Every structure is written in structure tokens, then in C-alpha cells.
N, CA, C and O atoms as a MOPAC input file, in Angstrom:
PM7 MOZYME 1SCF
protein

 N     25.87500 1    46.77700 1   127.63200 1
 C     27.15900 1    47.04300 1   127.28700 1
 C     27.84900 1    47.57600 1   128.57200 1
 O     27.33600 1    48.57300 1   129.08000 1
 N     28.87000 1    47.07600 1   129.12100 1
 C     29.48500 1    46.95200 1   130.25800 1
 C     29.74600 1    48.58100 1   130.51200 1
 O     29.95800 1    49.19200 1   129.46500 1
 N     29.76700 1    49.40800 1   131.76400 1
 C     30.01900 1    50.87600 1   132.02300 1
 C     31.20400 1    50.49100 1   132.98600 1
 O     31.24000 1    49.58200 1   133.81600 1
 N     32.21600 1    51.47400 1   132.64000 1
 C     33.24800 1    51.51800 1   132.76100 1
 C     33.51200 1    51.89500 1   133.96700 1
 O     32.50200 1    52.43700 1   134.41700 1
 N     34.57600 1    51.88400 1   134.92400 1
 C     34.15300 1    52.33600 1   136.47600 1
 C     35.17800 1    53.37400 1   136.27600 1
 O     36.15100 1    53.26700 1   135.53000 1
 N     34.87300 1    54.39400 1   137.01200 1
 C     36.01100 1    55.74800 1   136.89000 1
 C     36.90000 1    55.19900 1   138.07400 1
 O     36.68100 1    54.60200 1   139.12700 1
 N     37.84800 1    55.61400 1   137.50200 1
 C     39.15800 1    55.83300 1   138.94600 1
 C     38.83300 1    57.30700 1   140.12000 1
 O     38.74000 1    58.47000 1   139.72600 1
 N     38.76100 1    57.05000 1   140.95600 1
 C     38.54700 1    57.91000 1   141.68200 1
 C     39.63500 1    58.92300 1   142.01800 1
 O     39.41100 1    60.02800 1   142.51100 1
 N     40.85100 1    58.43400 1   141.70000 1
 C     42.16300 1    59.16100 1   141.48500 1
 C     42.16500 1    59.88800 1   140.24200 1
 O     43.09500 1    60.69100 1   140.16400 1
 N     41.48100 1    59.84600 1   139.35700 1
 C     41.54600 1    60.07700 1   137.72900 1
 C     42.19200 1    61.92100 1   137.36100 1
 O     42.76700 1    62.31700 1   136.34700 1
 N     41.72700 1    62.87000 1   138.87800 1
 C     41.99500 1    64.22100 1   138.70900 1
 C     43.79900 1    64.05000 1   139.07900 1
 O     44.59600 1    64.94100 1   138.78400 1
 N     44.12500 1    63.00900 1   139.62500 1
 C     45.75300 1    62.78300 1   140.11400 1
 C     46.51800 1    62.70000 1   137.88600 1
 O     46.67800 1    61.69900 1   137.18700 1
 N     46.70800 1    63.86600 1   137.61300 1
 C     47.47700 1    63.79800 1   136.61300 1
 C     47.84700 1    64.97400 1   136.33000 1
 O     47.39400 1    66.04800 1   136.72700 1
 N     49.10500 1    64.63600 1   135.28100 1
 C     49.55300 1    65.79100 1   134.90200 1
 C     50.75800 1    66.11600 1   135.37000 1
 O     51.40600 1    65.28100 1   136.00100 1
 N     51.20800 1    67.29600 1   135.14700 1
 C     52.44500 1    67.91800 1   136.04700 1
 C     51.97000 1    68.37900 1   137.55100 1
 O     50.83100 1    68.70700 1   137.88500 1
 N     52.68100 1    68.34100 1   138.04100 1
 C     52.16100 1    68.81900 1   139.61600 1
 C     52.33700 1    67.87900 1   140.96100 1
 O     52.51400 1    66.67900 1   140.75000 1
 N     52.30900 1    68.23800 1   142.03400 1
 C     52.11700 1    68.07800 1   142.89300 1
 C     53.47100 1    67.65400 1   143.36900 1
 O     54.29400 1    68.44000 1   142.90100 1
 N     53.94800 1    66.88700 1   143.98500 1
 C     55.36600 1    66.62000 1   144.49900 1
 C     56.61300 1    66.59500 1   143.85500 1
 O     57.72400 1    67.10700 1   143.98900 1
 N     55.79500 1    65.49800 1   142.80500 1
 C     56.93400 1    64.91400 1   141.37200 1
 C     57.37700 1    66.09600 1   140.67000 1
 O     58.27500 1    65.93300 1   139.84400 1
 N     56.92600 1    67.21800 1   140.84000 1
 C     56.97700 1    68.47900 1   139.87600 1
 C     58.84200 1    68.61000 1   140.61700 1
 O     59.78500 1    68.67000 1   139.82900 1
 N     59.04100 1    68.63100 1   141.91600 1
 C     60.21300 1    68.56700 1   142.60300 1
 C     61.66100 1    67.84100 1   141.77500 1
 O     62.71300 1    68.46100 1   141.61700 1
 N     61.42700 1    66.45700 1   141.32700 1
 C     62.21000 1    66.08700 1   140.82900 1
 C     62.39000 1    66.15900 1   139.07800 1
 O     63.43000 1    65.79200 1   138.53100 1
 N     61.34300 1    66.62800 1   138.41200 1
 C     60.95200 1    67.37000 1   137.45300 1
 C     61.66000 1    68.47500 1   137.01100 1
 O     62.11900 1    68.64300 1   135.88100 1
 N     61.71900 1    69.15200 1   137.87800 1
 C     62.88200 1    70.47600 1   138.11200 1
 C     64.03700 1    69.95300 1   137.89000 1
 O     64.88600 1    70.34000 1   137.08600 1
 N     64.08400 1    68.91900 1   138.72500 1
 C     65.55800 1    68.52200 1   138.82500 1
 C     66.33900 1    67.95000 1   137.50200 1
 O     67.50700 1    67.56600 1   137.57000 1
 N     65.70600 1    67.93600 1   136.50100 1
 C     65.82100 1    67.27800 1   135.35100 1
 C     66.49000 1    68.22800 1   134.41700 1
 O     67.47500 1    68.26700 1   133.68000 1
 N     65.29000 1    69.12700 1   134.87300 1
 C     65.82000 1    70.58200 1   133.89300 1
 C     66.49800 1    70.98200 1   134.38700 1
 O     67.27500 1    71.43800 1   133.54900 1
 N     66.88500 1    71.21000 1   135.43300 1
 C     67.99800 1    71.86100 1   136.07300 1
 C     69.30600 1    70.94400 1   135.57100 1
 O     70.18300 1    71.51800 1   134.92600 1
 N     69.40200 1    69.85700 1   135.79800 1
 C     70.45100 1    69.32700 1   135.22600 1
 C     71.35300 1    69.09500 1   134.09300 1
 O     72.49000 1    68.67400 1   133.88000 1
 N     70.21600 1    69.61300 1   133.38600 1
 C     70.79400 1    69.53000 1   131.49300 1
 C     70.71500 1    71.18100 1   131.63100 1
 O     70.85700 1    71.61100 1   130.48600 1
 N     70.59500 1    71.97000 1   132.29200 1
 C     70.96800 1    73.62000 1   132.13100 1
 C     72.42600 1    73.70200 1   132.53400 1
 O     73.26400 1    74.41300 1   131.97900 1
 N     72.74200 1    72.47600 1   134.09800 1
 C     73.92300 1    72.74500 1   134.19700 1
 C     74.90500 1    72.01200 1   133.40300 1
 O     76.08000 1    72.37700 1   133.34000 1
 N     74.34500 1    70.75100 1   132.65500 1
 C     75.45800 1    70.16200 1   131.82300 1
 C     75.82700 1    71.12800 1   130.67400 1
 O     77.03000 1    71.25200 1   130.44100 1
 N     74.93600 1    71.83500 1   129.92000 1
 C     75.33600 1    72.49300 1   128.98000 1
 C     76.01600 1    73.70600 1   129.37500 1
 O     76.62200 1    74.26300 1   128.46000 1
 N     76.07800 1    74.40000 1   130.82500 1
 C     76.97400 1    74.80100 1   130.92800 1
 C     78.68600 1    74.25700 1   131.15100 1
 O     79.76200 1    74.45800 1   130.58700 1
 N     78.35100 1    73.72700 1   131.93200 1
 C     79.92600 1    72.90300 1   131.76400 1
 C     80.63800 1    72.71400 1   130.35000 1
 O     81.83100 1    72.83100 1   130.06900 1
 N     79.48100 1    72.36600 1   129.49600 1
 C     80.35400 1    72.01300 1   128.47900 1
 C     80.59100 1    73.49800 1   127.76300 1
 O     81.68300 1    73.81800 1   127.29400 1
 N     79.82900 1    74.06000 1   127.75100 1
 C     80.23000 1    75.44900 1   127.42300 1
 C     81.37700 1    75.81500 1   127.84800 1
 O     82.38000 1    76.01200 1   127.16100 1
 N     81.25000 1    75.93000 1   129.12600 1
 C     83.21400 1    76.23000 1   129.47900 1
 C     83.91900 1    75.34300 1   128.94700 1
 O     84.83700 1    75.85800 1   128.30900 1
 N     83.91900 1    74.03300 1   128.90500 1
 C     85.24500 1    73.39600 1   128.26400 1
 C     85.22900 1    73.68400 1   127.13500 1
 O     86.25600 1    73.40500 1   126.51600 1
 N     84.29300 1    74.23600 1   126.50200 1
 C     84.79900 1    74.11700 1   124.83400 1
 C     85.07900 1    75.75100 1   124.77700 1
 O     85.43400 1    76.21600 1   123.69400 1
 N     84.91100 1    76.73400 1   126.04900 1
 C     85.11800 1    78.36200 1   125.69400 1
 C     86.94300 1    77.45600 1   126.07000 1
 O     87.80100 1    77.08200 1   125.27100 1
 N     86.91600 1    77.40900 1   127.20000 1
 C     88.39900 1    77.33500 1   127.76100 1
 C     89.82800 1    76.31700 1   127.85300 1
 O     90.90700 1    76.26100 1   128.44100 1
 N     88.76000 1    75.34200 1   126.52300 1
 C     89.78700 1    74.13300 1   126.32800 1
 C     89.62900 1    72.86400 1   127.40800 1
 O     88.75500 1    72.72600 1   128.26400 1
 N     90.65800 1    72.05400 1   127.12200 1
 C     90.55500 1    70.99500 1   128.25200 1
 C     92.15000 1    70.49500 1   128.79800 1
 O     92.91800 1    69.83800 1   128.09400 1
 N     92.34000 1    70.79000 1   129.69000 1
 C     93.60000 1    71.29000 1   129.90700 1
 C     94.35000 1    69.82300 1   130.73600 1
 O     95.37500 1    69.85600 1   131.41600 1
 N     93.55600 1    68.68000 1   130.45700 1
 C     94.39300 1    67.27000 1   132.01300 1
 C     92.78600 1    66.57600 1   131.28400 1
 O     91.65300 1    66.85700 1   130.89400 1
 N     93.85600 1    65.41800 1   131.50900 1
 C     92.55300 1    63.44300 1   131.32700 1
 C     91.48200 1    63.83800 1   131.97900 1
 O     90.38100 1    63.97200 1   131.44500 1
 N     91.79600 1    64.11300 1   133.51400 1
 C     90.78800 1    64.01900 1   134.03200 1
 C     89.53200 1    65.19400 1   133.13600 1
 O     88.59100 1    64.63900 1   132.57000 1
 N     89.59500 1    66.26900 1   133.09800 1
 C     89.04100 1    67.39200 1   132.49700 1
 C     88.55000 1    66.16000 1   131.41000 1
 O     87.72300 1    65.47700 1   132.01300 1
 N     88.71800 1    65.74500 1   130.32300 1
 C     88.57700 1    65.26200 1   129.42300 1
 C     87.54300 1    64.50500 1   129.76900 1
 O     86.45300 1    64.66000 1   129.21800 1
 N     87.75000 1    63.54500 1   130.76900 1
 C     86.80200 1    62.54700 1   131.28300 1
 C     85.55700 1    63.62600 1   131.46400 1
 O     84.61800 1    63.53300 1   130.67400 1
 N     85.53300 1    64.62300 1   132.46700 1
 C     84.44100 1    65.36000 1   132.48400 1
 C     83.68900 1    65.66500 1   131.56900 1
 O     82.47400 1    65.48300 1   131.65300 1
 N     84.23100 1    66.15200 1   130.59300 1
 C     83.95000 1    66.66000 1   129.31700 1
 C     82.85300 1    65.69100 1   128.97000 1
 O     81.71300 1    66.15200 1   128.99900 1
 N     83.00300 1    64.44800 1   128.65100 1
 C     82.13700 1    63.46900 1   128.04700 1
 C     81.59700 1    63.14900 1   129.09300 1
 O     80.47200 1    62.76300 1   128.77400 1
 N     81.79400 1    63.03100 1   130.78400 1
 C     80.34200 1    62.19900 1   130.81600 1
 C     79.49300 1    63.71300 1   131.13200 1
 O     78.37700 1    63.72100 1   131.65300 1
 N     80.03600 1    64.63800 1   130.82800 1
 C     78.90300 1    65.58500 1   130.84800 1
 C     78.29800 1    65.98800 1   129.55200 1
 O     77.13400 1    66.38400 1   129.48900 1
 N     78.97700 1    65.90200 1   128.65200 1
 C     77.98400 1    65.28600 1   127.03500 1
 C     77.58700 1    64.31500 1   126.69600 1
 O     77.15700 1    64.16100 1   125.55200 1
 N     77.61700 1    63.23700 1   127.71500 1
 C     76.56800 1    62.10700 1   127.87900 1
 C     75.26000 1    62.38300 1   128.37400 1
 O     74.08200 1    62.33300 1   128.02000 1
 N     76.13700 1    62.76900 1   129.56900 1
 C     74.79700 1    63.52800 1   130.63400 1
 C     73.71200 1    64.42400 1   130.27800 1
 O     72.54100 1    64.33100 1   130.64700 1
 N     74.24300 1    65.32900 1   129.49700 1
 C     73.20600 1    66.03300 1   128.45700 1
 C     72.52400 1    65.65000 1   127.76500 1
 O     71.35100 1    66.02100 1   127.78200 1
 N     73.01000 1    64.70800 1   126.83400 1
 C     72.44600 1    63.75000 1   125.90500 1
 C     71.19900 1    63.04600 1   126.73700 1
 O     69.98700 1    63.25700 1   126.69600 1
 N     71.81000 1    62.34500 1   127.32300 1
 C     70.35300 1    61.68200 1   128.51800 1
 C     69.57100 1    62.34800 1   128.81900 1
 O     68.49600 1    61.75700 1   128.91600 1
 N     69.52100 1    63.57900 1   129.08900 1
 C     68.98100 1    64.49100 1   130.24200 1
 C     68.00800 1    65.18000 1   129.02500 1
 O     66.87000 1    65.60000 1   129.23300 1
 N     68.63600 1    65.20100 1   127.84000 1
 C     67.59900 1    65.70100 1   126.77300 1
 C     66.35800 1    64.83800 1   126.33900 1
 O     65.18800 1    65.14400 1   126.11100 1
 N     67.12600 1    63.49800 1   126.30200 1
 C     66.03700 1    62.71900 1   125.53800 1
 C     65.46600 1    62.11700 1   126.97300 1
 O     65.29100 1    60.90900 1   126.80800 1
 N     65.14100 1    62.48000 1   128.20800 1
 C     65.01300 1    62.47200 1   129.03700 1
 C     63.33000 1    63.13400 1   128.92400 1
 O     62.20600 1    62.64000 1   129.01900 1
 N     63.93800 1    64.65400 1   128.64500 1
 C     63.40000 1    65.24900 1   128.79000 1
 C     61.77000 1    65.44100 1   127.68800 1
 O     60.61700 1    65.85700 1   127.79100 1
 N     62.74200 1    64.78100 1   126.62500 1
 C     61.71900 1    65.09300 1   125.13500 1
 C     60.52000 1    63.70200 1   126.08100 1
 O     59.32700 1    63.97400 1   126.20800 1
 N     61.01700 1    62.49500 1   126.56600 1
 C     60.37900 1    61.93000 1   126.86700 1
 C     59.45200 1    62.32900 1   128.31400 1
 O     58.52200 1    61.59100 1   128.63900 1
 N     59.68400 1    63.14900 1   128.86300 1
 C     58.94900 1    63.66600 1   130.11000 1
 C     57.78000 1    64.68800 1   129.49100 1
 O     56.69800 1    64.63100 1   130.07500 1
 N     57.89900 1    65.72800 1   128.23800 1
 C     56.98300 1    66.17700 1   127.48100 1
 C     56.40800 1    65.58000 1   127.06300 1
 O     55.32400 1    65.83800 1   127.58500 1
 N     56.18800 1    64.45500 1   126.05300 1
 C     55.40500 1    63.92700 1   125.62800 1
 C     54.95200 1    62.84600 1   126.24700 1
 O     54.35700 1    61.94500 1   125.65600 1
 N     55.21400 1    62.85400 1   127.56400 1
 C     53.98100 1    61.85100 1   128.79200 1
 C     54.33500 1    60.76400 1   128.36400 1
 O     53.30900 1    60.25900 1   127.90600 1
 N     55.53200 1    59.78100 1   128.16600 1
 C     55.86900 1    58.46700 1   127.51400 1
 C     55.95900 1    57.71000 1   128.54400 1
 O     56.73600 1    58.05100 1   129.43700 1
 N     55.29000 1    56.65700 1   128.65800 1
 C     55.33700 1    55.03100 1   129.44100 1
 C     56.91600 1    55.04600 1   129.91000 1
 O     57.06900 1    55.07300 1   131.13100 1
 N     57.97300 1    55.03500 1   129.20000 1
 C     59.25900 1    55.04500 1   128.88800 1
 C     59.70400 1    56.10400 1   129.94400 1
 O     60.92300 1    56.08100 1   130.11800 1
 N     59.21300 1    56.78300 1   130.49600 1
 C     59.86500 1    58.39000 1   131.27500 1
 C     60.18300 1    57.60800 1   132.74000 1
 O     61.38800 1    57.42800 1   132.91700 1
 N     59.45600 1    57.20000 1   133.63400 1
 C     59.51000 1    56.64400 1   134.82800 1
 C     60.88600 1    55.68700 1   134.73100 1
 O     61.94600 1    55.79400 1   135.34700 1
 N     60.62800 1    55.09400 1   134.11600 1
 C     61.66200 1    53.72000 1   134.06100 1
 C     62.81800 1    54.25000 1   134.00100 1
 O     63.63000 1    53.91600 1   134.86400 1
 N     63.23700 1    55.28700 1   132.89800 1
 C     64.63600 1    56.33500 1   132.63100 1
 C     64.53500 1    56.92900 1   133.24400 1
 O     65.49200 1    57.67100 1   133.02500 1
 N     63.82500 1    57.47400 1   134.36500 1
 C     64.29100 1    58.72500 1   135.54100 1
 C     64.87100 1    58.29600 1   136.41500 1
 O     65.59100 1    58.94800 1   137.17100 1
 N     64.57700 1    56.66500 1   136.48200 1
 C     64.83300 1    56.17900 1   137.84500 1
 C     66.39300 1    55.42900 1   137.59800 1
 O     67.07200 1    55.00300 1   138.53200 1
 N     66.80700 1    55.36400 1   136.12700 1
 C     68.22000 1    55.09700 1   135.66600 1
 C     68.81000 1    56.18700 1   135.80700 1
 O     69.78800 1    56.18000 1   136.55400 1
 N     68.40100 1    57.52100 1   135.11800 1
 C     68.98800 1    58.51500 1   135.68600 1
 C     69.20600 1    58.86900 1   136.90000 1
 O     70.33900 1    58.96900 1   137.37100 1
 N     67.96800 1    59.13300 1   137.63300 1
 C     68.55400 1    58.76200 1   139.06100 1
 C     70.06400 1    58.39300 1   139.52100 1
 O     70.94700 1    59.02100 1   140.10300 1
 N     69.95800 1    57.15200 1   139.02000 1
 C     70.99300 1    56.26500 1   140.29000 1
 C     72.13600 1    56.32100 1   139.19700 1
 O     73.21400 1    55.95900 1   139.67000 1
 N     72.20000 1    56.73600 1   137.64100 1
 C     73.70500 1    57.20300 1   136.79000 1
 C     74.17900 1    58.31600 1   137.16500 1
 O     75.40600 1    58.40900 1   137.16100 1
 N     73.49900 1    59.30500 1   137.53300 1
 C     73.73300 1    60.55500 1   138.33700 1
 C     74.46100 1    60.34300 1   139.40600 1
 O     75.66100 1    60.53500 1   139.60100 1
 N     73.81200 1    60.02000 1   139.93600 1
 C     75.03200 1    59.69700 1   141.11800 1
 C     76.00200 1    58.57400 1   141.52300 1
 O     76.66400 1    58.47500 1   142.55600 1
 N     75.93700 1    57.86500 1   140.60900 1
 C     77.43400 1    56.98400 1   140.21600 1
 C     78.21400 1    58.16600 1   139.72400 1
 O     78.94300 1    58.49700 1   140.65800 1
 N     78.39400 1    58.91400 1   138.75400 1
 C     78.42800 1    60.22100 1   138.53000 1
 C     79.46400 1    60.96400 1   139.44400 1
 O     80.64400 1    61.28200 1   139.29400 1
 N     78.45500 1    61.12500 1   140.55300 1
 C     78.76200 1    61.81800 1   141.75700 1
 C     79.42700 1    62.03200 1   142.53700 1
 O     79.90000 1    62.96400 1   143.18700 1
 N     79.45500 1    59.95600 1   142.31500 1
 C     80.42000 1    59.09800 1   143.84000 1
 C     81.75300 1    59.56700 1   143.05800 1
 O     82.66100 1    60.10900 1   143.68800 1
 N     81.85000 1    59.33300 1   141.60600 1
 C     83.23300 1    59.54700 1   141.05400 1
 C     83.90700 1    60.80600 1   140.63000 1
 O     85.04100 1    60.97700 1   140.18400 1
 N     82.93100 1    61.65700 1   140.87600 1
 C     83.53900 1    63.15100 1   140.58300 1
 C     83.64400 1    63.60000 1   142.44900 1
 O     83.74700 1    64.78400 1   142.77000 1
 N     83.60800 1    62.72600 1   143.27900 1
 C     83.32800 1    63.01600 1   144.98800 1
 C     85.13000 1    62.22300 1   145.37000 1
 O     86.08100 1    62.56900 1   146.07100 1
 N     84.88900 1    61.25000 1   144.61500 1
 C     86.42400 1    60.56000 1   144.47400 1
 C     87.40200 1    61.29400 1   144.26600 1
 O     88.49500 1    61.29400 1   144.83200 1
 N     86.92500 1    62.09300 1   143.24400 1
 C     88.40000 1    62.83200 1   142.43700 1
 C     88.57700 1    63.99900 1   143.31700 1
 O     89.67600 1    64.53700 1   143.44900 1
 N     87.41500 1    64.43600 1   143.97600 1
 C     87.62200 1    66.20200 1   144.73600 1
 C     87.93900 1    65.66300 1   145.91400 1
 O     88.62900 1    66.41000 1   146.60700 1
 N     87.62800 1    64.42600 1   146.47900 1
 C     87.55700 1    64.40600 1   147.94900 1
 C     86.91200 1    64.76600 1   148.92500 1
 O     87.29200 1    65.10300 1   150.04600 1
 N     85.37500 1    64.65200 1   148.25000 1
 C     84.56000 1    65.55500 1   148.99600 1
 C     83.09900 1    65.07700 1   149.15600 1
 O     82.21300 1    65.59700 1   148.47800 1
 N     82.85100 1    64.15400 1   149.98600 1
 C     81.41700 1    63.13600 1   149.87500 1
 C     80.57500 1    64.07400 1   150.90900 1
 O     80.01400 1    63.58300 1   151.88900 1
 N     80.54600 1    65.08700 1   150.69000 1
 C     79.12000 1    65.70100 1   151.93100 1
 C     77.71700 1    65.68800 1   151.31900 1
 O     76.61800 1    65.52300 1   151.84700 1
 N     78.04500 1    65.89100 1   150.16200 1
 C     76.15900 1    65.46000 1   149.71500 1
 C     75.91800 1    64.09500 1   149.06000 1
 O     74.71900 1    64.01500 1   148.79400 1
 N     76.53200 1    63.07300 1   148.72200 1
 C     76.33800 1    61.92000 1   148.76100 1
 C     75.28500 1    61.53400 1   149.58500 1
 O     74.27100 1    61.20700 1   148.96800 1
 N     75.21000 1    61.45500 1   151.20900 1
 C     74.19800 1    61.05400 1   151.79000 1
 C     72.97800 1    61.55700 1   151.43700 1
 O     72.17600 1    60.70800 1   151.04700 1
 N     72.62400 1    62.63200 1   151.45900 1
 C     71.33000 1    63.29600 1   151.15800 1
 C     71.01100 1    62.99300 1   149.38600 1
 O     69.86700 1    62.95800 1   148.93300 1
 N     71.77700 1    62.87200 1   148.87000 1
 C     71.38200 1    62.46400 1   147.26400 1
 C     71.12900 1    61.02600 1   146.97600 1
 O     70.45000 1    60.71800 1   145.99600 1
 N     71.72300 1    59.97400 1   147.90600 1
 C     71.13300 1    59.03200 1   148.26100 1
 C     69.92100 1    58.82800 1   148.35300 1
 O     69.19200 1    58.28900 1   147.52100 1
 N     69.59800 1    59.33600 1   149.57600 1
 C     68.24600 1    59.26700 1   150.52300 1
 C     67.35800 1    59.99800 1   149.27300 1
 O     66.41400 1    59.33200 1   148.84900 1
 N     67.61500 1    61.38900 1   148.62600 1
 C     66.66900 1    61.72800 1   147.60200 1
 C     66.27800 1    60.57000 1   146.40900 1
 O     65.17500 1    60.28800 1   145.93900 1
 N     67.52100 1    60.06000 1   146.13500 1
 C     67.22600 1    59.16700 1   144.89800 1
 C     66.60800 1    58.12700 1   145.47700 1
 O     66.01800 1    57.45400 1   144.63100 1
 N     66.47900 1    57.64000 1   146.78000 1
 C     65.71600 1    55.93100 1   147.14000 1
 C     64.09000 1    56.77600 1   147.36400 1
 O     63.12200 1    56.05300 1   147.13000 1
 N     63.83900 1    57.97400 1   147.71800 1
 C     62.13600 1    58.52800 1   148.08000 1
 C     61.82000 1    58.77500 1   146.63100 1
 O     60.62700 1    59.01100 1   146.44000 1
 N     62.53000 1    58.78000 1   145.63700 1
 C     61.97600 1    59.58000 1   143.92200 1
 C     62.01900 1    58.26200 1   143.68300 1
 O     60.97900 1    58.06600 1   143.05400 1
 N     62.73300 1    56.94500 1   143.82600 1
 C     63.07500 1    55.83700 1   142.97700 1
 C     61.07400 1    55.18000 1   143.40000 1
 O     60.16000 1    54.96800 1   142.60200 1
 N     61.09000 1    55.07400 1   144.64500 1
 C     60.02300 1    54.87100 1   145.21200 1
 C     58.75200 1    55.14400 1   144.52800 1
 O     57.91200 1    54.36400 1   144.07800 1
 N     58.81500 1    56.83900 1   144.56000 1
 C     57.47500 1    57.33800 1   144.07800 1
 C     57.19000 1    57.20600 1   142.90300 1
 O     56.02900 1    57.34600 1   142.52000 1
 N     58.35500 1    56.85900 1   141.94800 1
 C     57.95500 1    57.10400 1   140.39300 1
 C     57.66300 1    55.72500 1   140.65800 1
 O     56.59100 1    55.76500 1   140.05400 1
 N     57.72200 1    54.53700 1   141.05800 1
 C     57.21700 1    53.27400 1   140.80500 1
 C     55.33700 1    53.61600 1   141.36200 1
 O     54.46700 1    53.84100 1   140.51900 1
 N     55.11500 1    53.59100 1   142.51500 1
 C     54.08900 1    53.36800 1   143.36000 1
 C     53.10300 1    54.50500 1   142.95900 1
 O     51.90900 1    54.21900 1   143.04900 1
 N     53.47800 1    55.92600 1   142.47200 1
 C     52.54800 1    57.26500 1   142.34500 1
 C     51.16800 1    57.10400 1   141.17900 1
 O     51.15900 1    56.79400 1   139.98700 1
 N     50.20600 1    57.42100 1   142.01400 1
 C     49.05200 1    57.33300 1   141.03600 1
 C     49.04000 1    58.28400 1   139.66800 1
 O     48.54900 1    58.08600 1   138.55700 1
 N     50.08100 1    59.83400 1   140.44100 1
 C     50.05600 1    60.55100 1   139.33900 1
 C     50.71600 1    60.51200 1   138.23300 1
 O     50.55100 1    61.07900 1   137.15300 1
 N     51.97600 1    59.30900 1   138.86800 1
 C     52.87600 1    58.99900 1   137.53700 1
 C     52.39500 1    58.18000 1   136.61700 1
 O     52.66200 1    58.12400 1   135.41700 1
 N     51.58200 1    57.47400 1   137.33400 1
 C     50.95400 1    55.99800 1   136.24800 1
 C     49.94200 1    57.04400 1   135.71700 1
 O     50.21100 1    57.08300 1   134.51600 1
 N     48.90100 1    57.93600 1   135.94600 1
 C     48.03100 1    58.50500 1   135.43200 1
 C     48.56100 1    59.50900 1   134.17100 1
 O     48.02600 1    59.55100 1   133.06300 1
 N     49.81600 1    60.36200 1   134.62100 1
 C     50.32500 1    60.92100 1   133.79300 1
 C     51.37600 1    60.85900 1   132.27000 1
 O     51.28600 1    61.47500 1   131.20800 1
 N     52.36800 1    59.81100 1   132.76700 1
 C     52.80200 1    59.43200 1   132.08300 1
 C     51.73000 1    57.47400 1   130.88500 1
 O     51.91400 1    56.26100 1   130.98700 1
 N     51.16800 1    57.98100 1   130.36100 1
 C     50.64500 1    57.23800 1   129.30500 1
 C     50.63300 1    56.90300 1   127.81800 1
 O     50.40400 1    55.89600 1   127.14800 1
 N     50.96800 1    58.13800 1   127.58900 1
 C     51.65200 1    57.76100 1   125.66300 1
 C     52.67700 1    56.70900 1   125.34200 1
 O     53.32800 1    56.38600 1   126.33500 1
 N     52.98900 1    56.11000 1   124.27700 1
 C     53.68000 1    55.59700 1   124.16900 1
 C     55.15800 1    56.01100 1   123.77100 1
 O     56.03100 1    55.15100 1   123.65800 1

């Protein structure tokens, strides 16, 4: 019987390390989207732009909720959908910046997305953590 070679980095698994930062980002985004939806439901939608913002917040909340279920289930799908989530939220922020004519935080967000996209693709911790179906 062939003995399986143990990975020397097998201790790098679970929620922790640097990847905790984007994981918290996902949770905070979900809470923030829920807050915005609650405000719109409480005060109503006064313009077509607010209607679009409401729908994008609702879509973002649903996608974020799905992403959180994959994250806590440690699903193999999570890293790929997390990368999609990063870039979709950036696109929505670009649209929002265009509406508000405020582009101050986009550069930092682009750098954040590049770093965490690459980290999610190559990290041993990510590969060892998200192993379930």
C-alpha cells in the first residue's frame, strides 16, 4: 500500500490568516445591503434612480447571501464566485460613482480587488479550506 505524502502546509486551512479580511467584507456588504433595502422599504422609492439602486441592492443582497452560504459550507464554488462578487460590486460602485460624480474610492477598490482575486486563486489556505461540494 502506498503511503500518502502529507502536505507540509496542511495546517493552513479554515477561516483565518489574511483571507479573513475579504470574508468580513462579504459579511459587512450583506449587512449594509440589508440596511439600504430596509431604508427604501421604510421611506419608499421616490425616483427611477432610487428604484434602480433598490433593485441592485436587492440583487447584491441575494448574491451575497448565497455567497455566505457557500462560504460557511466551505464549498469549492466559493473562491470563483467570490471573485465574481468582487468585480460585480466594483461595477456597481462605478455606476454609483457616475451617478454621484464621486470617484475618490475607486482606485483603492480596484487595487483591493486585484490583490484579493490573486490571493483567492493561489492561496494554499483557500485551497485547503474550500473543499466541500
